[in-house]
CSV table of C-alpha atoms and ligand atoms in Angstrom, one decimal:
chain,number,residue,atom,x,y,z
A,1,UNK,CA,83.8,134.7,145.6
A,2,UNK,CA,83.6,133.8,142.0
A,3,UNK,CA,86.0,131.6,140.1
A,4,UNK,CA,88.3,133.5,137.8
A,5,UNK,CA,88.2,131.9,134.4
A,6,UNK,CA,90.9,132.7,131.8
A,7,UNK,CA,89.3,132.2,128.4
A,8,UNK,CA,92.2,131.7,125.9
A,9,UNK,CA,91.2,132.0,122.3
A,10,UNK,CA,92.5,132.9,118.8
A,11,UNK,CA,96.0,131.4,118.2
A,12,UNK,CA,98.3,131.2,115.3
A,13,UNK,CA,96.7,128.3,113.3
A,14,UNK,CA,94.3,128.0,110.4
A,15,UNK,CA,91.5,127.6,112.9
A,16,UNK,CA,91.8,131.1,114.3
A,17,UNK,CA,88.3,132.2,113.2
A,18,UNK,CA,86.8,129.0,114.4
A,19,UNK,CA,88.3,129.7,117.8
A,20,UNK,CA,86.8,133.2,117.9
A,21,UNK,CA,83.3,131.8,117.2
A,22,UNK,CA,83.7,129.2,119.9
A,23,UNK,CA,85.0,131.8,122.4
A,24,UNK,CA,82.0,134.1,121.7
A,25,UNK,CA,79.6,131.4,122.6
A,26,UNK,CA,81.5,130.3,125.7
A,27,UNK,CA,81.8,133.7,127.2
A,28,UNK,CA,78.1,134.4,126.6
A,29,UNK,CA,77.1,131.1,128.3
A,30,UNK,CA,79.5,131.6,131.3
A,31,UNK,CA,78.1,135.1,132.0
A,32,UNK,CA,74.5,134.3,132.1
A,33,UNK,CA,72.1,132.2,134.2
A,34,UNK,CA,73.5,130.3,137.2
A,35,UNK,CA,77.0,130.5,135.7
A,36,UNK,CA,76.9,134.3,136.2
A,37,UNK,CA,77.1,134.0,139.9
A,38,UNK,CA,79.8,131.3,139.8
A,39,UNK,CA,82.3,132.5,137.2
A,40,UNK,CA,84.1,135.7,136.3
A,41,UNK,CA,85.5,135.4,132.8
A,42,UNK,CA,88.6,137.2,131.6
A,43,UNK,CA,89.3,136.8,127.8
A,44,UNK,CA,92.9,136.5,126.6
A,45,UNK,CA,93.3,136.7,122.8
A,46,UNK,CA,96.3,135.2,121.0
A,47,UNK,CA,96.8,137.1,117.7
A,48,UNK,CA,97.6,135.3,114.5
A,49,UNK,CA,101.3,136.3,115.0
A,50,UNK,CA,101.2,134.6,118.5
A,51,UNK,CA,101.1,137.8,120.5
A,52,UNK,CA,98.9,137.6,123.6
A,53,UNK,CA,96.4,140.4,124.2
A,54,UNK,CA,94.4,141.2,127.3
A,55,UNK,CA,92.1,144.2,128.3
A,56,UNK,CA,90.2,145.8,125.5
A,57,UNK,CA,91.4,144.0,122.4
A,58,UNK,CA,90.0,140.5,123.3
A,59,UNK,CA,86.7,142.2,124.1
A,60,UNK,CA,86.7,144.0,120.7
A,61,UNK,CA,87.4,140.7,118.9
A,62,UNK,CA,84.6,139.0,120.8
A,63,UNK,CA,82.2,141.8,120.1
A,64,UNK,CA,82.9,142.0,116.4
A,65,UNK,CA,83.7,138.4,115.8
A,66,UNK,CA,86.7,139.4,113.6
A,67,UNK,CA,90.4,138.8,114.1
A,68,UNK,CA,92.5,141.7,115.1
A,69,UNK,CA,96.2,142.3,114.9
A,70,UNK,CA,97.7,145.2,116.7
A,71,UNK,CA,100.8,146.6,115.1
A,72,UNK,CA,102.7,147.5,118.2
A,73,UNK,CA,104.0,144.4,119.9
A,74,UNK,CA,105.7,141.7,117.8
A,75,UNK,CA,107.3,139.6,120.4
A,76,UNK,CA,105.6,136.9,122.6
A,77,UNK,CA,104.4,138.4,125.8
A,78,UNK,CA,102.7,137.1,128.8
A,79,UNK,CA,100.0,139.5,130.3
A,80,UNK,CA,100.6,140.0,134.0
A,81,UNK,CA,97.0,139.5,134.8
A,82,UNK,CA,97.3,135.9,133.5
A,83,UNK,CA,98.6,134.8,136.9
A,84,UNK,CA,95.4,135.8,138.6
A,85,UNK,CA,93.3,133.1,137.0
A,86,UNK,CA,91.9,130.2,139.0
A,87,UNK,CA,91.3,128.0,136.0
A,88,UNK,CA,91.9,128.3,132.2
A,89,UNK,CA,89.6,127.5,129.4
A,90,UNK,CA,91.8,127.1,126.3
A,91,UNK,CA,89.7,127.1,123.1
A,92,UNK,CA,92.6,127.3,120.6
A,93,UNK,CA,92.4,124.7,117.9
A,94,UNK,CA,95.2,123.1,115.9
A,95,UNK,CA,99.0,123.5,116.2
A,96,UNK,CA,100.1,125.7,119.1
A,97,UNK,CA,96.8,125.2,120.9
A,98,UNK,CA,95.4,121.7,120.7
A,99,UNK,CA,98.8,120.0,120.5
A,100,UNK,CA,100.1,120.3,124.1
A,101,UNK,CA,102.0,123.5,123.7
A,102,UNK,CA,99.5,125.7,125.6
A,103,UNK,CA,98.8,122.8,127.9
A,104,UNK,CA,102.5,122.7,128.8
A,105,UNK,CA,102.6,126.4,129.5
A,106,UNK,CA,99.5,126.2,131.8
A,107,UNK,CA,101.0,123.1,133.5
A,108,UNK,CA,104.1,125.1,134.3
A,109,UNK,CA,101.9,127.9,135.7
A,110,UNK,CA,100.4,125.4,138.0
A,111,UNK,CA,96.9,126.5,137.2
A,112,UNK,CA,94.2,124.0,136.3
A,113,UNK,CA,92.8,124.1,132.8
A,114,UNK,CA,90.0,122.5,130.8
A,115,UNK,CA,90.8,119.5,128.6
A,116,UNK,CA,93.7,117.2,128.0
A,117,UNK,CA,97.2,117.6,129.4
A,118,UNK,CA,100.4,117.7,127.4
A,119,UNK,CA,100.5,114.0,126.5
A,120,UNK,CA,96.8,113.6,125.5
A,121,UNK,CA,96.9,116.8,123.5
A,122,UNK,CA,100.1,115.9,121.7
A,123,UNK,CA,99.2,112.4,120.9
A,124,UNK,CA,95.7,113.4,119.8
A,125,UNK,CA,97.0,116.1,117.4
A,126,UNK,CA,99.7,114.0,115.7
A,127,UNK,CA,97.9,111.6,113.4
A,128,UNK,CA,100.9,109.1,113.4
A,129,UNK,CA,101.2,109.0,117.2
A,130,UNK,CA,97.4,108.8,117.4
A,131,UNK,CA,97.1,105.9,115.1
A,132,UNK,CA,99.9,104.1,116.9
A,133,UNK,CA,98.1,104.5,120.2
A,134,UNK,CA,94.8,103.3,118.6
A,135,UNK,CA,96.5,100.3,117.1
A,136,UNK,CA,98.0,99.4,120.4
A,137,UNK,CA,94.5,99.6,122.0
A,138,UNK,CA,93.2,97.2,119.3
A,139,UNK,CA,91.0,99.7,117.6
A,140,UNK,CA,90.3,99.0,113.9
A,141,UNK,CA,91.5,101.6,111.4
A,142,UNK,CA,91.8,102.1,107.7
A,143,UNK,CA,95.1,100.8,106.1
A,144,UNK,CA,97.7,103.4,106.2
A,145,UNK,CA,101.4,104.2,105.6
A,146,UNK,CA,103.5,106.9,107.1
A,147,UNK,CA,106.4,109.0,105.9
A,148,UNK,CA,108.6,110.8,108.4
A,149,UNK,CA,111.7,112.9,107.9
A,150,UNK,CA,114.0,109.9,107.8
A,151,UNK,CA,112.2,108.4,104.8
A,152,UNK,CA,111.9,111.7,103.0
A,153,UNK,CA,115.6,112.8,102.9
A,154,UNK,CA,115.9,116.2,101.2
A,155,UNK,CA,113.2,115.6,98.6
A,156,UNK,CA,109.9,114.0,99.6
A,157,UNK,CA,108.7,113.6,96.1
A,158,UNK,CA,111.2,111.6,94.0
A,159,UNK,CA,110.1,108.4,95.5
A,160,UNK,CA,109.0,105.8,92.9
A,161,UNK,CA,109.3,103.0,95.4
A,162,UNK,CA,106.9,104.8,97.7
A,163,UNK,CA,104.5,105.3,94.8
A,164,UNK,CA,104.7,101.6,94.1
A,165,UNK,CA,104.0,100.7,97.7
A,166,UNK,CA,101.0,103.0,97.7
A,167,UNK,CA,99.7,101.5,94.5
A,168,UNK,CA,100.1,98.0,95.9
A,169,UNK,CA,99.1,98.4,99.5
A,170,UNK,CA,96.5,101.2,99.6
A,171,UNK,CA,95.2,101.7,96.0
A,172,UNK,CA,93.0,104.6,95.0
A,173,UNK,CA,91.4,106.8,96.1
A,174,UNK,CA,93.8,107.4,98.9
A,175,UNK,CA,94.1,110.3,101.3
A,176,UNK,CA,97.4,112.2,101.9
A,177,UNK,CA,97.5,114.2,105.1
A,178,UNK,CA,100.0,116.2,107.1
A,179,UNK,CA,100.2,114.6,110.5
A,180,UNK,CA,99.6,117.6,112.7
A,181,UNK,CA,96.6,119.6,111.4
A,182,UNK,CA,92.9,119.7,111.7
A,183,UNK,CA,89.9,121.1,109.8
A,184,UNK,CA,91.0,119.1,106.7
A,185,UNK,CA,93.8,121.6,106.1
A,186,UNK,CA,96.5,120.2,103.8
A,187,UNK,CA,94.5,117.0,103.0
A,188,UNK,CA,94.2,115.7,99.4
A,189,UNK,CA,92.0,112.9,98.1
A,190,UNK,CA,94.2,111.3,95.4
A,191,UNK,CA,92.5,109.4,92.6
A,192,UNK,CA,95.5,108.1,90.6
A,193,UNK,CA,99.3,107.7,90.9
A,194,UNK,CA,99.9,111.0,89.1
A,195,UNK,CA,98.1,112.8,91.9
A,196,UNK,CA,100.5,111.6,94.6
A,197,UNK,CA,103.3,114.0,93.9
A,198,UNK,CA,101.3,117.3,94.3
A,199,UNK,CA,99.4,115.8,97.3
A,200,UNK,CA,102.7,114.8,99.1
A,201,UNK,CA,104.2,118.2,98.3
A,202,UNK,CA,101.1,119.9,99.7
A,203,UNK,CA,101.2,117.9,102.9
A,204,UNK,CA,104.9,118.3,103.2
A,205,UNK,CA,104.5,122.1,103.1
A,206,UNK,CA,102.7,121.8,106.5
A,207,UNK,CA,104.6,119.0,108.3
A,208,UNK,CA,107.4,116.6,107.7
A,209,UNK,CA,105.3,113.8,109.1
A,210,UNK,CA,102.8,112.6,106.5
A,211,UNK,CA,100.2,109.9,106.5
A,212,UNK,CA,98.7,108.2,103.5
A,213,UNK,CA,95.5,106.2,104.0
A,214,UNK,CA,93.4,103.9,101.9
A,215,UNK,CA,90.1,105.7,101.1
A,216,UNK,CA,86.9,104.1,102.3
A,217,UNK,CA,83.3,104.7,101.2
A,218,UNK,CA,81.6,105.2,104.6
A,219,UNK,CA,79.2,107.1,106.7
A,220,UNK,CA,80.9,109.5,109.1
A,221,UNK,CA,79.8,109.1,112.7
A,222,UNK,CA,81.0,111.2,115.7
A,223,UNK,CA,80.7,110.7,119.4
A,224,UNK,CA,81.4,113.2,122.2
A,225,UNK,CA,83.2,112.2,125.4
A,226,UNK,CA,83.0,114.1,128.7
A,227,UNK,CA,84.8,113.3,131.9
A,228,UNK,CA,88.2,112.5,133.5
A,229,UNK,CA,88.7,109.1,135.0
A,230,UNK,CA,85.1,107.9,134.4
A,231,UNK,CA,84.1,109.6,131.2
A,232,UNK,CA,80.7,109.2,129.5
A,233,UNK,CA,79.8,109.0,125.8
A,234,UNK,CA,77.1,111.0,124.1
A,235,UNK,CA,74.6,110.0,121.6
A,236,UNK,CA,76.1,109.5,118.1
A,237,UNK,CA,75.9,112.1,115.4
A,238,UNK,CA,76.4,111.8,111.7
A,239,UNK,CA,77.9,114.2,109.2
A,240,UNK,CA,76.4,114.6,105.7
A,241,UNK,CA,78.1,116.8,103.1
A,242,UNK,CA,77.8,117.3,99.4
A,243,UNK,CA,81.4,117.2,98.3
A,244,UNK,CA,84.1,114.7,97.5
A,245,UNK,CA,85.0,114.5,101.2
A,246,UNK,CA,84.5,116.5,104.4
A,247,UNK,CA,86.9,119.2,103.4
A,248,UNK,CA,87.5,122.7,104.9
A,249,UNK,CA,84.8,124.3,102.7
A,250,UNK,CA,82.2,121.6,103.7
A,251,UNK,CA,83.1,122.1,107.3
A,252,UNK,CA,82.8,125.9,107.5
A,253,UNK,CA,80.6,127.1,104.6
A,254,UNK,CA,77.0,127.4,105.8
A,255,UNK,CA,74.8,124.9,104.1
A,256,UNK,CA,77.6,122.7,102.8
A,257,UNK,CA,77.2,120.1,105.5
A,258,UNK,CA,74.6,118.9,107.9
A,259,UNK,CA,74.7,117.3,111.3
A,260,UNK,CA,72.2,114.6,111.9
A,261,UNK,CA,71.7,113.9,115.6
A,262,UNK,CA,71.0,111.2,116.6
A,263,UNK,CA,72.4,109.3,113.7
A,264,UNK,CA,70.0,106.8,112.2
A,265,UNK,CA,71.9,103.6,113.1
A,266,UNK,CA,71.2,100.3,114.8
A,267,UNK,CA,71.4,100.0,118.6
A,268,UNK,CA,74.3,97.7,118.2
A,269,UNK,CA,76.3,100.1,116.1
A,270,UNK,CA,75.5,102.8,118.5
A,271,UNK,CA,76.8,100.9,121.4
A,272,UNK,CA,79.9,99.8,119.6
A,273,UNK,CA,80.8,103.4,118.5
A,274,UNK,CA,80.3,104.6,122.1
A,275,UNK,CA,82.5,101.9,123.5
A,276,UNK,CA,85.2,102.5,120.9
A,277,UNK,CA,85.1,106.3,121.5
A,278,UNK,CA,85.7,105.7,125.2
A,279,UNK,CA,88.6,103.3,124.4
A,280,UNK,CA,90.1,105.9,122.1
A,281,UNK,CA,89.8,108.6,124.8
A,282,UNK,CA,91.7,106.3,127.2
A,283,UNK,CA,94.2,105.2,124.5
A,284,UNK,CA,95.6,108.7,124.0
A,285,UNK,CA,95.3,109.7,127.7
A,286,UNK,CA,92.7,112.4,127.0
A,287,UNK,CA,90.9,114.3,129.8
A,288,UNK,CA,87.8,116.5,130.1
A,289,UNK,CA,86.5,116.4,126.6
A,290,UNK,CA,87.1,115.0,123.1
A,291,UNK,CA,85.2,114.2,120.0
A,292,UNK,CA,85.9,110.9,118.4
A,293,UNK,CA,85.2,110.4,114.7
A,294,UNK,CA,84.5,107.2,112.9
A,295,UNK,CA,83.9,105.6,109.4
A,296,UNK,CA,80.9,103.3,109.3
A,297,UNK,CA,81.0,100.9,106.4
A,298,UNK,CA,77.4,100.0,106.1
A,299,UNK,CA,77.7,97.0,103.8
A,300,UNK,CA,80.1,95.1,106.0
A,301,UNK,CA,78.9,96.8,109.3
A,302,UNK,CA,82.6,97.6,110.0
A,303,UNK,CA,83.3,100.5,112.2
A,304,UNK,CA,86.8,102.1,111.8
A,305,UNK,CA,88.1,104.8,114.0
A,306,UNK,CA,89.2,107.9,112.1
A,307,UNK,CA,90.5,110.3,114.7
A,308,UNK,CA,90.2,111.9,118.1
A,309,UNK,CA,89.9,115.7,118.5
A,310,UNK,CA,90.9,116.8,122.0
A,311,UNK,CA,89.6,120.4,121.5
A,312,UNK,CA,86.7,120.1,119.1
A,313,UNK,CA,84.9,123.1,117.6
A,314,UNK,CA,82.8,124.7,120.3
A,315,UNK,CA,80.3,127.0,118.8
A,316,UNK,CA,76.7,126.1,119.9
A,317,UNK,CA,76.2,124.7,116.4
A,318,UNK,CA,79.3,122.6,116.5
A,319,UNK,CA,79.0,118.8,116.8
A,320,UNK,CA,80.4,118.5,120.3
A,321,UNK,CA,78.0,120.8,122.1
A,322,UNK,CA,75.1,119.6,119.9
A,323,UNK,CA,75.8,116.0,120.8
A,324,UNK,CA,75.6,116.9,124.5
A,325,UNK,CA,72.5,119.0,124.0
A,326,UNK,CA,70.8,115.9,122.5
A,327,UNK,CA,72.2,113.8,125.4
A,328,UNK,CA,70.5,116.1,128.0
A,329,UNK,CA,73.4,118.4,128.8
A,330,UNK,CA,72.6,122.0,127.7
A,331,UNK,CA,75.5,124.3,126.6
A,332,UNK,CA,75.8,126.4,129.8
A,333,UNK,CA,75.7,123.3,131.9
A,334,UNK,CA,78.3,121.6,129.7
A,335,UNK,CA,80.7,124.5,130.3
A,336,UNK,CA,80.1,124.3,134.0
A,337,UNK,CA,80.9,120.6,134.0
A,338,UNK,CA,84.1,121.1,132.0
A,339,UNK,CA,85.4,123.7,134.4
A,340,UNK,CA,84.5,121.5,137.4
A,341,UNK,CA,86.3,118.7,135.7
A,342,UNK,CA,89.4,120.9,135.3
A,343,UNK,CA,89.4,121.8,139.0
A,344,UNK,CA,88.9,118.2,139.9
A,345,UNK,CA,91.7,117.0,137.6
A,346,UNK,CA,94.1,119.3,139.4
A,347,UNK,CA,93.5,117.4,142.6
A,348,UNK,CA,93.5,114.1,140.9
A,349,UNK,CA,97.0,114.7,139.4
A,350,UNK,CA,98.6,115.5,142.8
B,1,ADP,P1,91.0,116.5,110.1
B,1,ADP,O1,91.7,116.2,111.4
B,1,ADP,O2,91.6,117.6,109.4
B,1,ADP,O3,89.5,116.6,110.3
B,1,ADP,P2,90.5,113.8,108.9
B,1,ADP,O4,91.5,112.7,109.0
B,1,ADP,O5,89.4,113.7,109.8
B,1,ADP,O6,91.3,115.2,109.1
B,1,ADP,O7,90.0,113.9,107.4
B,1,ADP,C1,89.1,114.9,107.0
B,1,ADP,C2,88.0,114.3,106.2
B,1,ADP,O8,88.6,113.6,105.0
B,1,ADP,C3,87.2,113.2,106.9
B,1,ADP,O9,86.2,113.7,107.7
B,1,ADP,C4,86.7,112.4,105.6
B,1,ADP,O10,85.6,113.1,105.0
B,1,ADP,C5,87.8,112.5,104.7
B,1,ADP,N1,88.7,111.3,104.9
B,1,ADP,C6,89.9,111.3,105.6
B,1,ADP,N2,90.5,110.1,105.5
B,1,ADP,C7,89.7,109.3,104.8
B,1,ADP,C8,89.7,107.9,104.4
B,1,ADP,N3,90.8,107.2,104.7
B,1,ADP,N4,88.7,107.4,103.7
B,1,ADP,C9,87.6,108.2,103.3
B,1,ADP,N5,87.5,109.5,103.7
B,1,ADP,C10,88.5,110.1,104.4
B,2,MG,MG1,91.1,116.3,113.4
B,3,MG,MG1,88.3,115.1,111.0
């Protein structure tokens, strides 16, 4: 009998559309070739308002590629067919998907799922927790400062002392980021002190945990990780873009950025990046898959870790599958491995 795969996509985050694109590719690759005889895929769609849909609506979204919102139900619901799944494949990016929330639900359901569990997902998604874990593991990072609710009080932006500290410790340009997002949402590159206030306000509108980093001039390298207890690292890719930084538009507008795989870097850099990516994966307790992103400062040959993404973009053109394709693992095989890793993880955790 075939393995019943629950493909969970959409979600109430800014990366809803990205998730639809990923899910379309995944369902196609799981229903063809040798995967066809192995897996039976049922799509579950989480609307932007958080309502779960099963049956015809997910299929319509997958066919059209466009988000749908049915008017009828407005409360969170759990489709009864959800309990028939043997394994879940969540491809929901950002808050309420990549941050441990869905992973907690699936854990309670006692059904295996692809990717990191609650801890790895939550630590990976929160940039402050992530950086703390990386620092503990001895991974080099850019200089940074954090602001949390306790420093902010009722007004995050009347903070001359904070501005002084940023001037002194980080300088300009610096990057102001909400701690809990992805796809560059809510991030501002700040060029002078006057720019701090609007940048902090913007970040605060997304999350009360904010991170401020010294800006570096660097090449951006990415490495894909696959596995549970003994994960492996892919070839290294590089991102090129023609904007001030790798912002939302550069990420998702066709032609605004290019992936270069493999990155044109020395062997030594290559090996260092792979090693650091594996260390980062372990540092946050990730499982299954992750994409680990780096800054490479060519002049000094320093490699700084930027972040880990425990549920990276998953269209066939996304960096994660591309890195594996260039490492000898084609897209359908990659999905097969990820599902097998999910099933194996369930045994491992017992
Ligand atoms: P996200 O999780 O939203 O992708 P990142 O922390 O990766 O957020 O930042 C998005 C992009 O912003 C990076 O890919 C890079 O181009 C730029 N960036 C972020 N932080 C820095 C920094 N400290 N120095 C230089 N560029 C940065
Ligand atoms: Mg990210
Ligand atoms: Mg990033």
